[in-house]
Amino acid sequence: MSKSIQAIRGMHDILPERIPLWQRVEDGARQILSAYGYSEIRTPLVEVTELFKRSIGEVTDIVEKEMYSFEDRNGDSLSLRPEGTASCVRAAIEHGLLMQPQRLWYRGPMFRYERPQRGRYRQFHQIGVEVLGLAGPDIDLEIILMTARLWRVLGIGKVRLELNSLGDPEERLAYRQHLIDYLSAHADSLDDDSRRRLHSNPLRVLDTKHPESQAIVAGAPLLTEHLGETSRAHLDAICRGLEAAGIDYQINPRLVRGLDYYNRTVFEWITEELGAQGTICAGGRYDGLVEQLGGRATPAVGFALGVERLVELLELAGHASAPPLDAYLIAMGEQAQREAPLLAERLRDALPALRLQLHCGGGSFKSQFKRADKSGARHALVLGETELERGVVGVKALREEAAQQELEFEALVDYLGAPRG
Ligand code: ATP
Ligand code: MG
């Protein structure tokens, strides 16, 4: 036997037994997004590398060390997308979607060359939202309320909301200098990355994962102290809206996002139940990005949630396995085996929601019945020569005590179609 090939480190198969949890997250999100009037957009998994450099920023973890970049056969530098915002904005500009406000959402795999660990993978999945063309705190509030609703629908309880404002570019610039002064005075205690970024991207240092640097950062001056009136009013309006809607939140003045393009609102939903990787959803406002990518100045706000982390939360809460099959159809004898698929099709015509599996591959009655039992189906349907002659189907309940019945087609449809608890 030749050596078997395995999946790439940090990139995982999602096996059938876990799919119900994924579908629960995906279906829940899709239903809510559609109910709020958001439209799905799908963009390629691969973009020119330049797109991510220009949007995410050169001096960020993602662009500096996490991108899957390669040269294609033309010698162009391409990258697997590490996130969805840049592609959405590119597509909106390219297709002239910016003439009116857009509420967009996307989902799919993202790729980052990170150190694989619990909750952190090299291929992971996001569901994200980008609203283009709306500037007010009302839309920021809307998307936060929408995420809160998603947690309720999914049955995710213990998750908290942190909120901050990164101010406007001028306020950040003024603050930047205070921060550089402070961090320079403590440069000796900072890790290498942070020391290097101290001048190129000091705000990013606030997001450091390095414990010693975190201790320094804890004493750093706060951007919230340098917010102008409009930025403050914007944040206040969101806070008031959250209070009115009964959503708890904390202002975390040290909350910054890893990406360069945010301004004003930033928020994260965090859980304590997943260990170190507790952020399940992160987002904020990025009013400068569209223009930075060559579009006309357009305010924008969005978020992305990590599907793996939500799936793990649901799994910890013991949620959801696949709904069982309603019926498993077995057939004995040549003629019955020819008839069985036709019977199955007629049942499917009559009951479009019926979850029916047809036995394939023949075998003895006993072995077919074993399969029926293993399938998890509620009922075995039996079609043999005698049933065929009499125009009935044998029905055996597999999950409860009940006498075996013989039903004609119409009665069978009524029986299988009847609602069950
Ligand atoms: P972190 O600071 O944890 O690296 P990030 O700022 O890189 O997070 P975002 O780019 O904002 O994360 O992504 C939004 C969400 O996507 C995260 O909150 C998380 O739930 C999920 N996510 C990000 N990176 C990964 C990953 N490598 N594996 C699994 N999920 C991820
Ligand atoms: Mg990251």
XYZ file of C-alpha atoms and ligand atoms in Angstrom:
453
model
C 0.000 0.000 0.000
C 1.325 3.461 -0.795
C 1.653 6.106 1.893
C -1.598 7.983 2.444
C -1.750 11.731 1.992
C -3.075 13.963 4.728
C -4.731 17.355 4.827
C -2.500 20.405 5.279
C -1.714 21.416 8.854
C -4.287 23.879 10.153
C -6.753 23.036 7.382
C -9.525 20.700 8.371
C -12.096 18.423 6.863
C -15.533 18.999 8.255
C -16.988 15.541 8.616
C -20.671 14.713 8.157
C -21.301 14.281 11.873
C -20.356 17.916 12.530
C -22.153 19.362 9.533
C -25.466 19.854 11.372
C -23.738 22.335 13.696
C -22.266 24.209 10.717
C -25.605 24.298 8.995
C -27.233 25.585 12.121
C -24.845 28.536 12.207
C -25.031 29.132 8.461
C -28.798 28.768 8.184
C -29.373 30.928 11.271
C -27.136 33.651 9.891
C -28.608 33.508 6.414
C -32.130 33.725 7.729
C -31.377 36.730 9.933
C -29.333 38.564 7.311
C -32.095 38.142 4.805
C -34.681 39.288 7.344
C -32.695 42.520 7.849
C -32.576 43.109 4.095
C -28.924 42.193 3.462
C -27.835 40.757 0.106
C -25.258 38.033 -0.314
C -22.184 38.652 -2.448
C -19.665 36.025 -3.566
C -16.157 36.956 -4.598
C -13.177 34.832 -5.704
C -10.974 33.147 -3.094
C -7.901 34.552 -4.828
C -7.085 38.224 -5.426
C -4.033 40.187 -6.454
C -1.751 40.531 -3.425
C -1.733 44.292 -3.839
C -5.412 44.463 -2.826
C -4.667 43.140 0.652
C -1.504 45.181 1.045
C -3.373 48.343 0.248
C -6.424 47.630 2.379
C -5.227 45.705 5.404
C -1.966 47.631 5.645
C 1.649 46.639 5.118
C 2.551 46.724 8.803
C 0.064 44.182 10.097
C 0.337 40.547 11.153
C -1.764 39.472 8.214
C 0.255 41.133 5.479
C 3.651 40.734 7.125
C 3.471 37.053 7.914
C 0.097 35.388 7.477
C -0.707 35.566 3.772
C -0.669 32.647 1.372
C 0.895 34.482 -1.551
C 2.241 32.924 -4.723
C 3.146 33.793 -8.269
C 0.822 32.471 -10.918
C 2.074 31.375 -14.334
C 2.093 34.977 -15.535
C 4.347 36.031 -12.696
C 1.543 38.027 -11.019
C 1.554 37.989 -7.240
C -1.746 36.531 -6.011
C -2.965 35.701 -2.519
C -5.603 33.485 -0.982
C -7.951 35.896 0.747
C -7.160 36.308 4.448
C -10.434 38.171 5.081
C -13.489 39.319 3.180
C -13.702 43.091 3.435
C -11.094 43.968 0.822
C -12.707 41.733 -1.798
C -16.200 43.096 -1.105
C -15.027 46.670 -1.431
C -13.094 45.870 -4.598
C -16.155 44.220 -6.102
C -18.434 47.105 -5.100
C -16.107 49.614 -6.764
C -15.535 47.449 -9.822
C -19.251 46.896 -10.462
C -20.474 50.381 -9.630
C -22.476 49.321 -6.583
C -21.665 52.483 -4.683
C -24.337 54.668 -6.287
C -26.624 53.781 -3.401
C -26.155 52.285 0.065
C -25.361 48.578 0.049
C -25.963 46.098 2.819
C -23.868 43.104 1.779
C -22.919 39.837 3.395
C -20.607 37.002 2.456
C -19.449 33.714 3.829
C -16.680 31.288 3.066
C -13.173 30.155 3.801
C -10.319 32.539 4.656
C -6.637 31.653 4.735
C -3.968 32.813 7.160
C -0.608 31.261 7.873
C -0.940 31.327 11.657
C 0.252 28.925 14.307
C -2.559 26.349 14.422
C -4.154 25.925 17.835
C -7.602 25.651 19.331
C -9.828 28.227 17.625
C -7.071 29.309 15.238
C -6.634 27.588 11.909
C -4.989 28.219 8.566
C -8.179 27.712 6.661
C -11.110 29.007 8.645
C -14.551 30.296 7.808
C -16.171 33.627 8.277
C -19.612 35.037 7.790
C -19.299 38.763 7.345
C -21.236 41.909 6.636
C -20.169 45.080 4.853
C -22.461 48.086 4.737
C -21.286 50.649 2.215
C -22.570 54.214 1.988
C -24.028 54.799 5.442
C -22.197 57.012 7.926
C -24.373 57.289 10.994
C -24.299 55.490 14.314
C -27.757 54.099 13.428
C -26.282 51.543 11.036
C -23.480 50.655 13.479
C -26.206 49.968 16.015
C -28.190 47.921 13.499
C -25.380 45.501 12.761
C -24.593 45.053 16.452
C -28.262 44.364 17.224
C -28.303 41.931 14.326
C -25.380 39.971 15.776
C -27.068 39.974 19.190
C -30.144 38.465 17.564
C -28.021 35.812 15.914
C -26.650 34.704 19.294
C -30.230 34.484 20.601
C -31.393 32.460 17.613
C -28.422 30.102 17.896
C -28.905 29.746 21.638
C -25.526 31.225 22.515
C -25.830 32.780 25.940
C -22.559 33.653 27.584
C -21.070 36.206 25.259
C -20.237 39.817 26.006
C -19.943 42.901 23.861
C -16.959 45.227 24.005
C -17.040 48.550 22.268
C -14.608 51.364 21.578
C -13.995 54.269 19.262
C -10.768 54.689 17.344
C -11.711 58.264 16.514
C -11.206 60.018 13.223
C -7.888 60.069 11.378
C -6.854 63.476 12.804
C -7.649 62.405 16.350
C -5.707 59.246 15.821
C -2.784 61.194 14.475
C -2.667 63.395 17.572
C -3.036 60.381 19.826
C -0.438 58.480 17.857
C 2.243 60.919 18.962
C 1.280 60.562 22.651
C 1.428 56.831 22.244
C 4.817 56.884 20.509
C 6.203 59.064 23.291
C 4.922 56.680 25.934
C 5.996 53.478 24.191
C 9.452 54.902 23.362
C 10.008 55.531 27.043
C 9.338 51.803 27.651
C 10.931 50.455 24.476
C 13.356 48.226 26.419
C 10.507 46.154 27.846
C 8.700 45.639 24.553
C 8.939 42.539 22.380
C 10.709 42.834 19.025
C 7.559 43.142 16.907
C 6.155 45.843 19.123
C 9.435 47.767 19.206
C 9.610 47.650 15.434
C 5.993 48.821 15.092
C 6.338 51.508 17.698
C 6.950 54.072 14.948
C 5.407 52.427 11.901
C 2.102 51.353 13.477
C 1.975 52.192 17.198
C -1.762 51.534 17.566
C -1.137 47.991 16.517
C 1.140 47.602 19.543
C -1.969 47.976 21.734
C -3.189 44.711 20.235
C -0.018 42.805 21.191
C -0.375 39.214 22.379
C 2.991 39.388 24.172
C 2.500 39.310 27.980
C 5.342 41.682 28.890
C 4.314 44.161 26.249
C 0.717 43.868 27.396
C 1.829 45.029 30.826
C 3.388 48.139 29.260
C 0.340 48.718 27.114
C -1.850 48.623 30.220
C -0.361 51.937 31.277
C -0.500 53.628 27.886
C -2.515 56.802 27.293
C -6.024 56.145 25.967
C -7.403 57.194 22.623
C -10.806 57.741 24.215
C -9.278 60.704 26.052
C -8.432 62.269 22.699
C -11.730 61.860 20.913
C -13.287 64.935 19.307
C -16.906 65.898 19.793
C -18.326 64.153 16.712
C -16.528 60.905 17.400
C -17.719 60.976 20.962
C -21.297 61.733 19.932
C -21.164 58.851 17.458
C -20.062 56.418 20.155
C -22.606 57.798 22.629
C -25.439 57.321 20.166
C -24.537 53.641 19.776
C -24.330 53.213 23.542
C -27.739 54.810 24.039
C -29.225 52.605 21.343
C -27.794 49.474 22.953
C -29.140 50.494 26.344
C -32.591 51.139 24.884
C -32.516 47.696 23.248
C -31.396 46.051 26.476
C -28.042 44.855 25.150
C -25.240 44.885 27.730
C -21.868 46.208 26.667
C -18.579 47.376 28.081
C -16.482 50.210 26.745
C -12.977 48.827 26.411
C -10.677 51.788 25.702
C -7.878 49.359 24.762
C -9.864 47.589 22.101
C -8.156 48.137 18.764
C -8.502 45.943 15.744
C -5.617 44.209 14.051
C -6.320 45.832 10.710
C -5.340 49.341 9.748
C -8.504 50.463 8.070
C -10.796 50.999 11.042
C -11.956 54.364 12.366
C -14.508 55.335 15.001
C -16.596 52.315 16.022
C -14.886 49.031 16.813
C -16.546 46.137 18.622
C -15.987 42.537 19.553
C -18.188 39.805 20.913
C -16.191 37.683 23.335
C -16.821 34.457 25.223
C -14.839 32.974 28.095
C -15.736 29.436 27.072
C -13.240 28.901 24.279
C -9.974 29.572 26.070
C -7.548 32.059 24.578
C -9.349 32.487 21.247
C -12.533 33.909 22.696
C -13.487 36.520 20.098
C -16.346 35.119 18.047
C -17.160 38.272 16.110
C -15.290 41.480 15.413
C -16.072 44.538 13.418
C -16.141 48.252 13.076
C -16.242 51.276 10.846
C -13.785 51.859 7.994
C -14.770 55.097 6.318
C -11.462 55.560 4.510
C -11.116 52.186 2.836
C -13.240 52.607 -0.284
C -11.339 55.727 -1.301
C -8.048 54.066 -0.415
C -8.930 51.321 -2.914
C -9.746 53.776 -5.667
C -13.491 54.281 -5.198
C -15.247 57.504 -4.370
C -15.272 58.414 -0.678
C -17.873 56.120 0.908
C -18.438 55.492 4.603
C -18.531 51.828 5.565
C -19.016 49.534 8.513
C -18.965 45.774 8.915
C -18.046 42.731 10.937
C -16.900 39.166 10.497
C -17.648 36.218 12.711
C -15.593 33.086 13.069
C -17.749 30.090 12.177
C -15.413 27.473 13.751
C -15.610 29.251 17.090
C -19.408 29.440 16.959
C -19.603 25.789 16.015
C -17.420 24.909 18.982
C -19.646 26.947 21.285
C -22.722 25.120 20.022
C -20.947 21.833 20.455
C -20.012 22.669 24.053
C -23.648 23.539 24.686
C -24.600 20.107 23.342
C -26.615 21.436 20.443
C -27.921 19.716 17.391
C -27.300 16.505 15.637
C -28.679 15.674 12.209
C -32.439 15.186 12.069
C -33.078 11.450 11.700
C -34.372 9.853 8.523
C -38.107 9.317 8.486
C -37.867 6.055 6.638
C -35.516 3.495 5.099
C -36.962 1.468 2.236
C -35.851 -2.143 1.740
C -36.940 -4.495 -1.008
C -36.819 -8.282 -1.376
C -37.034 -10.054 -4.699
C -36.285 -8.960 -8.218
C -39.580 -7.327 -9.003
C -39.790 -5.526 -5.667
C -36.263 -4.237 -6.226
C -37.343 -2.779 -9.548
C -40.423 -1.262 -7.933
C -38.698 0.175 -4.852
C -37.101 3.238 -6.508
C -40.420 4.045 -8.182
C -42.244 3.782 -4.872
C -39.586 6.023 -3.318
C -40.072 8.615 -6.067
C -43.853 8.567 -5.636
C -43.423 9.089 -1.893
C -41.041 11.972 -2.561
C -43.574 13.502 -4.954
C -46.279 13.278 -2.334
C -44.107 14.368 0.615
C -41.321 16.709 -0.524
C -39.976 17.072 3.023
C -39.839 13.326 3.664
C -36.380 12.119 4.634
C -36.290 8.761 2.934
C -33.320 6.587 2.152
C -33.560 3.792 -0.368
C -31.567 0.664 0.330
C -29.038 0.020 -2.434
C -26.796 -2.949 -2.943
C -29.241 -5.807 -2.369
C -28.534 -8.463 0.265
C -30.624 -10.665 2.515
C -33.659 -9.412 4.367
C -31.714 -9.589 7.608
C -28.780 -7.551 6.361
C -31.069 -4.951 4.780
C -32.992 -4.658 8.005
C -29.772 -4.176 9.924
C -28.885 -1.290 7.640
C -32.314 0.219 8.175
C -31.726 0.104 11.900
C -28.207 1.552 11.619
C -29.422 4.391 9.438
C -31.193 5.861 12.436
C -34.469 5.992 10.509
C -37.726 6.040 12.432
C -39.331 3.463 10.156
C -38.345 0.610 7.922
C -40.531 0.302 4.846
C -40.600 -3.207 3.450
C -41.487 -4.099 -0.099
C -41.484 -7.870 -0.819
C -43.201 -10.042 -3.367
C -46.267 -10.581 -1.141
C -46.612 -6.847 -0.363
C -46.280 -6.153 -4.052
C -49.033 -8.634 -4.894
C -51.399 -7.144 -2.344
C -50.557 -3.530 -3.216
C -49.261 -2.610 0.266
C -46.019 -1.638 1.971
C -44.879 -3.107 5.273
C -44.151 -0.462 7.914
C -42.075 -1.260 10.973
C -41.393 1.369 13.617
C -37.699 1.175 14.556
C -37.512 3.624 17.457
C -40.613 2.677 19.420
C -42.720 -0.331 20.268
C -45.515 -0.605 17.716
C -47.110 -3.387 15.789
C -45.981 -3.830 12.215
C -48.520 -2.488 9.751
C -49.320 -2.936 6.120
C -50.465 0.224 4.396
C -51.648 1.041 0.914
C -49.936 3.952 -0.776
C -52.416 6.682 0.238
C -52.497 5.488 3.841
C -48.701 5.299 3.856
C -48.472 8.914 2.676
C -50.862 9.997 5.440
C -48.935 8.011 8.004
C -45.476 9.311 7.038
C -46.778 12.829 6.524
C -48.424 13.072 9.933
C -46.574 15.501 12.244
C -44.556 13.838 14.984
C -43.189 15.203 18.253
P -7.014 37.783 16.488
O -6.655 39.049 17.164
O -7.607 36.728 17.384
O -5.946 37.238 15.592
P -8.202 38.989 14.196
O -8.244 40.429 14.502
O -7.101 38.477 13.359
O -8.269 38.144 15.547
P -10.429 39.231 12.446
O -9.573 39.414 11.279
O -11.162 40.406 12.980
O -9.610 38.534 13.618
O -11.476 38.066 12.146
C -12.809 38.064 12.655
C -13.096 36.771 13.369
O -12.703 35.664 12.585
C -12.329 36.582 14.652
O -12.961 37.240 15.709
C -12.374 35.085 14.825
O -13.620 34.682 15.358
C -12.258 34.607 13.411
N -10.865 34.251 13.102
C -9.858 35.086 12.762
N -8.719 34.397 12.509
C -9.034 33.085 12.689
C -8.306 31.862 12.563
N -7.025 31.843 12.182
N -8.938 30.705 12.822
C -10.241 30.684 13.181
N -10.989 31.800 13.308
C -10.395 32.986 13.064
Mg -5.306 37.472 13.691
